[in-house]
Short mmCIF file of C-alpha atoms and ligand atoms in Angstrom, two decimals:
data_model
loop_
_atom_site.label_atom_id
_atom_site.label_comp_id
_atom_site.label_asym_id
_atom_site.label_seq_id
_atom_site.Cartn_x
_atom_site.Cartn_y
_atom_site.Cartn_z
CA UNK M 1 39.81 133.96 162.30
CA UNK M 2 41.52 132.95 159.06
CA UNK M 3 45.14 132.74 158.04
CA UNK M 4 46.88 132.96 154.68
CA UNK M 5 50.48 131.75 154.40
CA UNK M 6 52.01 133.10 151.23
CA UNK M 7 54.81 131.92 149.01
CA UNK M 8 56.39 129.27 151.22
CA UNK M 9 58.12 126.15 149.96
CA UNK M 10 55.74 123.42 151.09
CA UNK M 11 57.53 120.20 152.00
CA UNK M 12 55.66 117.05 153.01
CA UNK M 13 56.74 113.43 153.18
CA UNK M 14 56.27 113.10 149.43
CA UNK M 15 55.90 116.56 147.85
CA UNK M 16 57.85 119.76 147.47
CA UNK M 17 56.33 122.86 145.79
CA UNK M 18 55.75 126.60 146.26
CA UNK M 19 52.17 127.63 147.02
CA UNK M 20 49.90 129.65 149.27
CA UNK M 21 47.93 127.94 152.06
CA UNK M 22 44.63 129.26 153.38
CA UNK M 23 43.34 128.11 156.77
CA UNK M 24 39.90 128.63 158.20
CA UNK M 25 37.94 127.02 161.06
CA UNK M 26 41.12 125.31 162.31
CA UNK M 27 41.79 123.44 159.04
CA UNK M 28 43.56 123.88 155.73
CA UNK M 29 40.82 124.80 153.27
CA UNK M 30 42.69 125.89 150.13
CA UNK M 31 46.16 125.39 148.62
CA UNK M 32 47.02 127.14 145.38
CA UNK M 33 49.82 128.85 143.48
CA UNK M 34 48.21 132.23 144.24
CA UNK M 35 45.43 132.97 146.72
CA UNK M 36 44.02 136.47 147.12
CA UNK M 37 43.82 137.42 150.80
CA UNK M 38 40.16 137.42 151.94
CA UNK M 39 39.08 140.41 154.02
CA UNK M 40 40.14 140.04 157.64
CA UNK M 41 42.63 137.22 157.06
CA UNK M 42 46.00 137.41 158.76
CA UNK M 43 48.65 137.17 156.04
CA UNK M 44 52.08 135.66 156.73
CA UNK M 45 54.84 136.02 154.18
CA UNK M 46 56.69 132.68 154.03
CA UNK M 47 58.84 133.34 150.98
CA UNK M 48 62.36 131.95 151.41
CA UNK M 49 61.06 129.61 154.09
CA UNK M 50 59.87 126.02 154.24
CA UNK M 51 56.36 125.17 155.30
CA UNK M 52 56.31 121.78 157.05
CA UNK M 53 53.39 119.89 158.59
CA UNK M 54 53.46 120.35 162.37
CA UNK M 55 55.99 117.98 163.90
CA UNK M 56 54.89 115.15 166.17
CA UNK M 57 56.84 113.84 169.12
CA UNK M 58 55.55 110.30 169.63
CA UNK M 59 57.32 109.68 172.94
CA UNK M 60 57.37 112.22 175.75
CA UNK M 61 57.01 112.22 179.52
CA UNK M 62 55.47 115.31 181.06
CA UNK M 63 53.91 114.02 184.26
CA UNK M 64 56.32 111.30 185.36
CA UNK M 65 56.60 110.03 188.93
CA UNK M 66 59.85 108.08 188.57
CA UNK M 67 62.83 106.95 190.63
CA UNK M 68 61.64 108.73 193.76
CA UNK M 69 60.92 112.08 192.14
CA UNK M 70 58.85 113.80 189.44
CA UNK M 71 59.97 115.08 186.05
CA UNK M 72 60.04 118.86 185.95
CA UNK M 73 57.73 119.98 183.16
CA UNK M 74 54.00 120.62 183.35
CA UNK M 75 51.71 120.59 180.34
CA UNK M 76 51.99 124.35 180.26
CA UNK M 77 55.80 124.47 180.13
CA UNK M 78 56.18 121.36 177.96
CA UNK M 79 53.61 122.37 175.34
CA UNK M 80 55.15 125.85 175.07
CA UNK M 81 58.61 124.31 174.65
CA UNK M 82 57.29 121.84 172.11
CA UNK M 83 55.74 124.60 170.02
CA UNK M 84 58.80 126.85 170.15
CA UNK M 85 60.71 123.88 168.77
CA UNK M 86 58.15 123.17 166.02
CA UNK M 87 56.37 120.22 167.64
CA UNK M 88 52.60 120.68 167.47
CA UNK M 89 51.43 117.27 168.71
CA UNK M 90 52.68 115.32 171.72
CA UNK M 91 52.10 111.69 172.55
CA UNK M 92 52.69 111.19 176.24
CA UNK M 93 53.26 107.91 178.05
CA UNK M 94 50.75 107.22 180.80
CA UNK M 95 52.88 105.40 183.39
CA UNK M 96 50.71 104.30 186.34
CA UNK M 97 52.36 102.62 189.30
CA UNK M 98 51.60 98.91 189.61
CA UNK M 99 49.32 99.69 192.54
CA UNK M 100 47.12 101.91 190.39
CA UNK M 101 44.42 100.60 188.07
CA UNK M 102 44.54 101.46 184.38
CA UNK M 103 41.45 103.66 184.77
CA UNK M 104 43.00 105.56 187.71
CA UNK M 105 46.20 106.09 185.73
CA UNK M 106 44.38 107.29 182.65
CA UNK M 107 42.31 109.71 184.73
CA UNK M 108 45.36 111.06 186.56
CA UNK M 109 47.27 111.73 183.34
CA UNK M 110 44.23 113.36 181.70
CA UNK M 111 43.92 115.68 184.71
CA UNK M 112 47.52 116.84 184.24
CA UNK M 113 46.81 117.87 180.66
CA UNK M 114 43.21 119.06 180.60
CA UNK M 115 42.99 122.81 180.03
CA UNK M 116 46.77 123.24 180.37
CA UNK M 117 48.21 122.32 177.00
CA UNK M 118 48.88 124.82 174.25
CA UNK M 119 49.21 122.06 171.64
CA UNK M 120 47.25 118.92 170.82
CA UNK M 121 48.18 115.70 172.55
CA UNK M 122 47.26 112.09 173.04
CA UNK M 123 48.53 109.20 175.16
CA UNK M 124 50.06 105.78 174.91
CA UNK M 125 48.32 103.86 177.70
CA UNK M 126 50.89 102.25 179.97
CA UNK M 127 50.14 98.65 180.93
CA UNK M 128 52.14 98.25 184.11
CA UNK M 129 50.00 95.40 185.46
CA UNK M 130 47.80 92.97 183.56
CA UNK M 131 44.82 91.36 185.28
CA UNK M 132 41.10 90.98 184.57
CA UNK M 133 40.18 94.33 186.11
CA UNK M 134 42.79 96.20 184.08
CA UNK M 135 41.94 94.29 180.90
CA UNK M 136 38.34 95.46 180.98
CA UNK M 137 39.42 99.03 181.80
CA UNK M 138 41.91 98.94 178.93
CA UNK M 139 39.07 98.00 176.57
CA UNK M 140 37.20 101.12 177.70
CA UNK M 141 40.28 103.32 177.33
CA UNK M 142 40.78 102.08 173.76
CA UNK M 143 37.09 102.71 173.02
CA UNK M 144 37.64 106.27 174.31
CA UNK M 145 40.23 106.86 171.56
CA UNK M 146 43.56 105.76 173.03
CA UNK M 147 44.68 103.22 170.45
CA UNK M 148 48.20 102.40 171.65
CA UNK M 149 49.65 100.74 174.74
CA UNK M 150 53.04 101.17 176.40
CA UNK M 151 54.90 98.40 178.15
CA UNK M 152 58.26 98.25 179.89
CA UNK M 153 60.55 95.23 179.75
CA UNK M 154 62.78 97.19 182.13
CA UNK M 155 62.47 98.95 185.52
CA UNK M 156 62.04 95.85 187.66
CA UNK M 157 59.71 96.54 190.58
CA UNK M 158 58.41 99.79 189.07
CA UNK M 159 56.73 99.85 185.63
CA UNK M 160 58.11 96.50 184.36
CA UNK M 161 55.74 93.61 183.56
CA UNK M 162 56.52 89.89 183.60
CA UNK M 163 56.28 87.52 180.63
CA UNK M 164 52.77 86.28 181.40
CA UNK M 165 51.56 89.89 181.51
CA UNK M 166 53.45 90.64 178.31
CA UNK M 167 51.78 87.74 176.52
CA UNK M 168 48.30 88.71 177.73
CA UNK M 169 48.82 92.39 176.88
CA UNK M 170 49.89 91.57 173.34
CA UNK M 171 46.94 89.19 172.89
CA UNK M 172 44.51 91.91 174.01
CA UNK M 173 46.22 94.43 171.73
CA UNK M 174 45.91 92.08 168.76
CA UNK M 175 42.22 91.56 169.49
CA UNK M 176 41.56 95.32 169.76
CA UNK M 177 43.80 96.42 166.86
CA UNK M 178 46.03 98.40 169.21
CA UNK M 179 49.76 98.91 168.61
CA UNK M 180 52.02 98.22 171.60
CA UNK M 181 54.98 100.51 172.19
CA UNK M 182 57.73 98.87 174.21
CA UNK M 183 60.83 99.78 176.20
CA UNK M 184 63.15 96.85 175.44
CA UNK M 185 65.88 95.98 177.92
CA UNK M 186 66.30 92.74 179.86
CA UNK M 187 65.52 93.93 183.38
CA UNK M 188 67.11 90.94 185.12
CA UNK M 189 70.42 91.49 183.36
CA UNK M 190 70.29 95.20 184.24
CA UNK M 191 69.61 94.46 187.93
CA UNK M 192 72.37 91.84 188.18
CA UNK M 193 74.96 94.01 186.45
CA UNK M 194 74.05 97.03 188.58
CA UNK M 195 74.67 94.94 191.72
CA UNK M 196 78.04 93.72 190.41
CA UNK M 197 79.24 97.20 189.50
CA UNK M 198 78.22 98.72 192.83
CA UNK M 199 79.83 95.84 194.74
CA UNK M 200 83.17 96.68 193.12
CA UNK M 201 82.88 100.36 194.02
CA UNK M 202 81.86 101.51 190.53
CA UNK M 203 79.29 104.13 191.40
CA UNK M 204 79.66 107.04 188.93
CA UNK M 205 77.38 108.06 186.05
CA UNK M 206 79.83 106.56 183.53
CA UNK M 207 78.90 103.12 184.93
CA UNK M 208 75.32 103.47 183.78
CA UNK M 209 76.06 102.24 180.25
CA UNK M 210 78.17 99.40 181.65
CA UNK M 211 75.09 98.12 183.43
CA UNK M 212 73.00 98.17 180.24
CA UNK M 213 75.28 97.29 177.29
CA UNK M 214 73.90 96.89 173.74
CA UNK M 215 73.28 93.14 174.18
CA UNK M 216 70.92 93.87 177.09
CA UNK M 217 68.80 96.00 174.76
CA UNK M 218 69.15 93.52 171.87
CA UNK M 219 67.93 90.75 174.17
CA UNK M 220 64.93 92.88 175.12
CA UNK M 221 64.12 93.44 171.45
CA UNK M 222 64.60 89.74 170.66
CA UNK M 223 62.27 88.88 173.55
CA UNK M 224 59.55 91.26 172.38
CA UNK M 225 59.88 89.99 168.81
CA UNK M 226 59.25 86.41 169.97
CA UNK M 227 56.09 87.43 171.81
CA UNK M 228 54.91 89.61 168.92
CA UNK M 229 55.46 86.76 166.48
CA UNK M 230 53.45 84.31 168.57
CA UNK M 231 50.55 86.69 169.24
CA UNK M 232 50.49 88.54 165.89
CA UNK M 233 50.39 91.86 167.76
CA UNK M 234 51.77 95.01 166.11
CA UNK M 235 54.64 96.44 168.12
CA UNK M 236 56.68 99.66 168.15
CA UNK M 237 60.12 99.66 169.73
CA UNK M 238 60.68 102.93 171.55
CA UNK M 239 64.10 104.57 171.90
CA UNK M 240 66.16 102.03 169.94
CA UNK M 241 69.76 103.06 170.47
CA UNK M 242 72.19 100.68 168.79
CA UNK M 243 73.16 98.40 165.93
CA UNK M 244 72.71 95.15 167.87
CA UNK M 245 69.12 95.96 168.80
CA UNK M 246 68.36 97.15 165.27
CA UNK M 247 69.56 93.86 163.82
CA UNK M 248 67.21 91.91 166.08
CA UNK M 249 64.27 94.08 165.06
CA UNK M 250 65.08 93.85 161.34
CA UNK M 251 65.53 90.08 161.48
CA UNK M 252 62.06 89.83 163.01
CA UNK M 253 60.60 92.20 160.44
CA UNK M 254 62.08 90.07 157.67
CA UNK M 255 60.29 87.02 159.01
CA UNK M 256 56.98 88.85 159.08
CA UNK M 257 56.71 90.44 162.52
CA UNK M 258 54.85 93.76 162.34
CA UNK M 259 57.37 96.03 164.03
CA UNK M 260 57.91 99.78 163.85
CA UNK M 261 61.11 101.35 165.19
CA UNK M 262 61.75 104.66 166.94
CA UNK M 263 65.11 106.17 167.72
CA UNK M 264 65.82 109.37 169.64
CA UNK M 265 67.57 112.58 168.70
CA UNK M 266 69.88 111.99 171.71
CA UNK M 267 71.30 108.75 170.24
CA UNK M 268 71.91 110.45 166.89
CA UNK M 269 74.03 113.28 168.28
CA UNK M 270 75.30 112.35 171.76
CA UNK M 271 77.37 109.34 172.81
CA UNK M 272 78.50 107.48 175.92
CA UNK M 273 81.60 109.64 176.44
CA UNK M 274 79.22 112.39 177.55
CA UNK M 275 78.49 110.38 180.71
CA UNK M 276 82.21 110.51 181.53
CA UNK M 277 82.24 114.29 181.99
CA UNK M 278 83.83 115.34 185.32
CA UNK M 279 82.19 116.90 188.38
CA UNK M 280 79.13 114.67 188.07
CA UNK M 281 78.27 116.49 184.79
CA UNK M 282 77.96 113.03 183.27
CA UNK M 283 74.68 112.61 185.18
CA UNK M 284 73.04 115.04 182.77
CA UNK M 285 73.42 112.34 180.13
CA UNK M 286 72.06 109.36 182.05
CA UNK M 287 69.05 107.83 180.36
CA UNK M 288 67.88 104.34 179.44
CA UNK M 289 68.78 102.69 177.17
CA UNK M 290 72.06 104.56 177.66
CA UNK M 291 73.97 106.69 175.19
CA UNK M 292 76.10 104.36 173.08
CA UNK M 293 79.45 104.20 171.40
CA UNK M 294 79.63 106.75 168.57
CA UNK M 295 79.95 103.95 166.00
CA UNK M 296 76.19 103.39 166.36
CA UNK M 297 75.31 106.84 165.06
CA UNK M 298 75.89 106.19 161.32
CA UNK M 299 73.88 102.98 161.70
CA UNK M 300 70.94 104.95 163.08
CA UNK M 301 71.20 107.72 160.48
CA UNK M 302 71.34 105.11 157.71
CA UNK M 303 68.38 103.34 159.30
CA UNK M 304 66.38 106.55 159.01
CA UNK M 305 67.36 107.33 155.45
CA UNK M 306 66.75 103.76 154.27
CA UNK M 307 63.34 103.53 155.98
CA UNK M 308 64.36 100.80 158.43
CA UNK M 309 63.67 103.21 161.33
CA UNK M 310 60.36 105.08 161.19
CA UNK M 311 60.52 107.87 163.76
CA UNK M 312 62.76 110.21 165.75
CA UNK M 313 61.34 111.07 169.18
CA UNK M 314 62.77 112.62 172.34
CA UNK M 315 61.63 110.49 175.29
CA UNK M 316 61.65 113.91 176.94
CA UNK M 317 62.11 113.34 180.69
CA UNK M 318 63.52 116.44 182.42
CA UNK M 319 65.20 116.19 185.83
CA UNK M 320 67.19 119.11 187.26
CA UNK M 321 70.97 118.81 187.41
CA UNK M 322 71.28 120.73 190.68
CA UNK M 323 68.58 119.07 192.75
CA UNK M 324 67.44 115.80 191.15
CA UNK M 325 70.36 114.15 189.35
CA UNK M 326 72.37 114.29 192.64
CA UNK M 327 69.96 111.70 194.12
CA UNK M 328 72.44 109.32 192.53
CA UNK M 329 75.68 111.07 193.40
CA UNK M 330 77.03 108.00 195.23
CA UNK M 331 75.10 105.39 193.28
CA UNK M 332 74.48 105.70 189.53
CA UNK M 333 71.40 103.45 189.76
CA UNK M 334 69.63 106.25 191.64
CA UNK M 335 70.26 109.02 189.08
CA UNK M 336 66.82 109.90 187.64
CA UNK M 337 66.92 108.69 184.04
CA UNK M 338 66.21 111.15 181.24
CA UNK M 339 67.70 113.76 178.90
CA UNK M 340 65.37 116.68 178.12
CA UNK M 341 65.17 117.55 174.42
CA UNK M 342 61.56 118.29 173.49
CA UNK M 343 62.40 121.82 172.36
CA UNK M 344 65.53 120.84 170.43
CA UNK M 345 64.56 117.72 168.47
CA UNK M 346 63.47 119.35 165.22
CA UNK M 347 66.30 121.89 165.03
CA UNK M 348 68.94 119.28 165.86
CA UNK M 349 67.50 116.85 163.32
CA UNK M 350 67.44 119.57 160.69
CA UNK M 351 70.97 120.75 161.51
CA UNK M 352 72.64 117.33 161.90
CA UNK M 353 70.38 115.49 159.47
CA UNK M 354 69.33 117.73 156.58
CA UNK M 355 72.09 120.36 156.67
CA UNK M 356 74.77 117.73 157.22
CA UNK M 357 73.52 115.78 154.17
CA UNK M 358 72.37 112.72 156.12
CA UNK M 359 68.63 113.10 155.46
CA UNK M 360 66.69 114.56 152.57
CA UNK M 361 63.85 116.95 153.38
CA UNK M 362 61.09 114.39 152.78
CA UNK M 363 62.70 111.86 155.09
CA UNK M 364 63.11 114.62 157.67
CA UNK M 365 59.36 115.34 157.53
CA UNK M 366 58.46 111.66 157.56
CA UNK M 367 60.57 110.68 160.56
CA UNK M 368 59.71 113.78 162.60
CA UNK M 369 56.01 113.97 161.75
CA UNK M 370 54.20 111.96 159.09
CA UNK M 371 55.29 108.44 160.04
CA UNK M 372 54.19 108.96 163.64
CA UNK M 373 50.83 110.29 162.42
CA UNK M 374 50.38 107.21 160.23
CA UNK M 375 51.51 104.72 162.85
CA UNK M 376 49.36 106.13 165.64
CA UNK M 377 46.10 106.83 163.80
CA UNK M 378 46.47 110.59 163.40
CA UNK M 379 47.00 110.82 159.62
CA UNK M 380 45.92 112.83 157.61
CA UNK M 381 44.48 115.05 160.33
CA UNK M 382 48.09 115.53 161.50
CA UNK M 383 51.38 115.04 159.65
CA UNK M 384 49.97 116.30 156.34
CA UNK M 385 49.56 119.50 154.36
CA UNK M 386 46.36 118.92 152.43
CA UNK M 387 42.84 120.22 152.34
CA UNK M 388 40.94 119.11 155.43
CA UNK M 389 44.05 118.55 157.56
CA UNK M 390 44.38 120.43 160.83
CA UNK M 391 46.18 123.71 160.20
CA UNK M 392 49.22 122.76 162.30
CA UNK M 393 52.04 124.28 160.28
CA UNK M 394 55.69 125.13 160.83
CA UNK M 395 57.13 127.97 158.79
CA UNK M 396 60.79 127.13 159.04
CA UNK M 397 63.61 129.61 158.49
CA UNK M 398 66.62 127.76 157.05
CA UNK M 399 68.76 130.91 157.28
CA UNK M 400 68.44 131.26 161.06
CA UNK M 401 71.61 130.69 163.06
CA UNK M 402 71.56 130.39 166.82
CA UNK M 403 72.87 128.61 169.89
CA UNK M 404 71.11 126.27 172.31
CA UNK M 405 71.34 127.25 175.97
CA UNK M 406 69.55 126.44 179.21
CA UNK M 407 69.44 130.21 179.79
CA UNK M 408 67.12 130.77 176.85
CA UNK M 409 65.18 127.51 176.64
CA UNK M 410 61.47 127.19 177.42
CA UNK M 411 61.65 123.69 178.95
CA UNK M 412 61.41 123.78 182.73
CA UNK M 413 64.77 122.25 183.57
CA UNK M 414 68.04 123.77 184.75
CA UNK M 415 70.42 122.44 182.09
CA UNK M 416 70.71 121.63 178.42
CA UNK M 417 72.49 118.53 177.16
CA UNK M 418 73.28 120.62 174.06
CA UNK M 419 74.61 123.73 175.82
CA UNK M 420 76.43 125.98 173.34
CA UNK M 421 75.55 123.85 170.30
CA UNK M 422 74.84 125.78 167.10
CA UNK M 423 71.65 125.25 165.17
CA UNK M 424 71.13 126.07 161.52
CA UNK M 425 67.44 126.81 161.09
CA UNK M 426 64.44 127.15 163.37
CA UNK M 427 60.67 127.61 163.23
CA UNK M 428 59.83 131.27 162.69
CA UNK M 429 56.05 130.79 162.87
CA UNK M 430 54.14 127.80 164.25
CA UNK M 431 50.38 127.38 164.10
CA UNK M 432 48.03 125.22 166.14
CA UNK M 433 44.84 124.52 164.23
CA UNK M 434 45.14 127.85 162.43
CA UNK M 435 46.12 130.00 165.42
CA UNK M 436 49.64 131.43 165.50
CA UNK M 437 51.37 129.99 168.58
CA UNK M 438 54.99 131.00 167.92
CA UNK M 439 56.49 134.07 166.27
CA UNK M 440 60.24 134.47 165.87
CA UNK M 441 61.03 131.91 168.52
CA UNK M 442 58.59 133.28 171.10
CA UNK M 443 55.47 131.56 172.36
CA UNK M 444 52.39 133.68 171.64
CA UNK M 445 49.77 130.92 171.75
CA UNK M 446 46.99 130.01 174.13
CA UNK M 447 47.36 127.74 177.14
CA UNK M 448 44.41 125.39 177.18
CA UNK M 449 43.87 125.44 173.43
CA UNK M 450 45.39 121.96 173.06
CA UNK M 451 42.91 119.10 172.68
CA UNK M 452 43.09 115.43 173.55
CA UNK M 453 43.03 113.65 170.19
CA UNK M 454 40.89 110.53 169.85
CA UNK M 455 42.41 107.86 167.62
CA UNK M 456 41.02 104.80 165.86
CA UNK M 457 42.57 101.39 166.52
CA UNK M 458 43.84 100.39 163.08
CA UNK M 459 46.43 97.70 163.83
CA UNK M 460 44.38 94.55 163.40
O1 URP V 501 65.80 107.35 180.60
C1 URP V 501 64.64 107.39 180.21
N1 URP V 501 64.38 106.88 179.03
N2 URP V 501 63.70 107.98 180.98
C2 URP V 501 62.32 108.01 180.76
C3 URP V 501 61.64 106.70 181.03
C4 URP V 501 61.76 105.77 179.86
O2 URP V 501 62.38 104.72 179.96
O3 URP V 501 61.22 106.04 178.79
ZN1 ZN V 502 61.82 103.81 178.19
ZN1 ZN V 503 60.04 107.06 177.75
#
């Protein structure tokens, strides 16, 4: 099967031009001003539309046993939602419990995805315990093509590791050329502040951000930076939410620490007042690090446009409002953490970034696709429009106008944090290695077509 995309405005991280793209055997094989349609090729008219490289979400949770429950999506529902929203590659966090070995965790997460994903995917391997057994299993997992780790400096007693484990994990990563992605919050401060708030009867969702103020995150970043500096490991801060944490990361970068920074679409468009909504509605907006004061948003947007921040992810972690968020009705520390947004990231970033004049189109492509591909060993197979690249393409209609609603979303969760929000633009066609997976907002792809992507360890 071959595909010819005609007359679209191709936009990559560096280029912008009108041309036809021909795709065969899953890859882009020809790009030219005019390409005659070969017999049997499907032809898609993309005139008046952008053609972007498939977007990459470098931080999602699909299978997530967490806080006494499980996140709602499966690979089937999540990959469909990703594709409808223009995301063609997912990087999921493997989060084994501390009782599980690394090999058991890796196997379990692979089983969730195998044969069930409609888009390509890979994993960041969670290191939730470091010992000799896990270290040798981690070596094998890296050799199998998983070239990034995930660590948590939060979630005491669950996924969090102690400082000795942190040091050993970073040393192993440095040796193997693996980049370490890290959730940065000081878990002791969080636990102590949670206790204090609850003891004074402060139990509602609006207390969540009081328990984890910006300095708690900044301290986590500072802590990671110290360990990265002393080990020489390459590190990637996930879900950076605020100015104070950004300053710590930039100060470290200026003194030579190899650090990449991710923010989330949620922090760019939502803020802590959302957790104050009445009738427990605020619980829909509980995630960690928490939504911040609005004054942080221009800092994050500027960080993206200046290149200080490399990626915009979702940290997609869907928990139902009706049945799961109420686990913390009388105690905010028990509200399952997460704000689903896998389907909405690209359209919100386009609407509030590009259309609002905060990001140019190249930066948009870089932060939503190409930078993640480069950082995590997927470029130029992914994140690029060039001959030989996988034919993962998003034909994007900038004239589309629509409204986000839980009633029409593909994600398997009963609410939207962006209910009623208008979007200006959406993917009209999305391809996965040359096969059309979305037409006019509807999934038409193939469950099971998605492959586990093997990646080289390049961070030595
Ligand atoms: O609140 C969040 N972020 N939930 C998902 C788990 C994590 O910390 O990434
Ligand atoms: Zn996290
Ligand atoms: Zn996460």
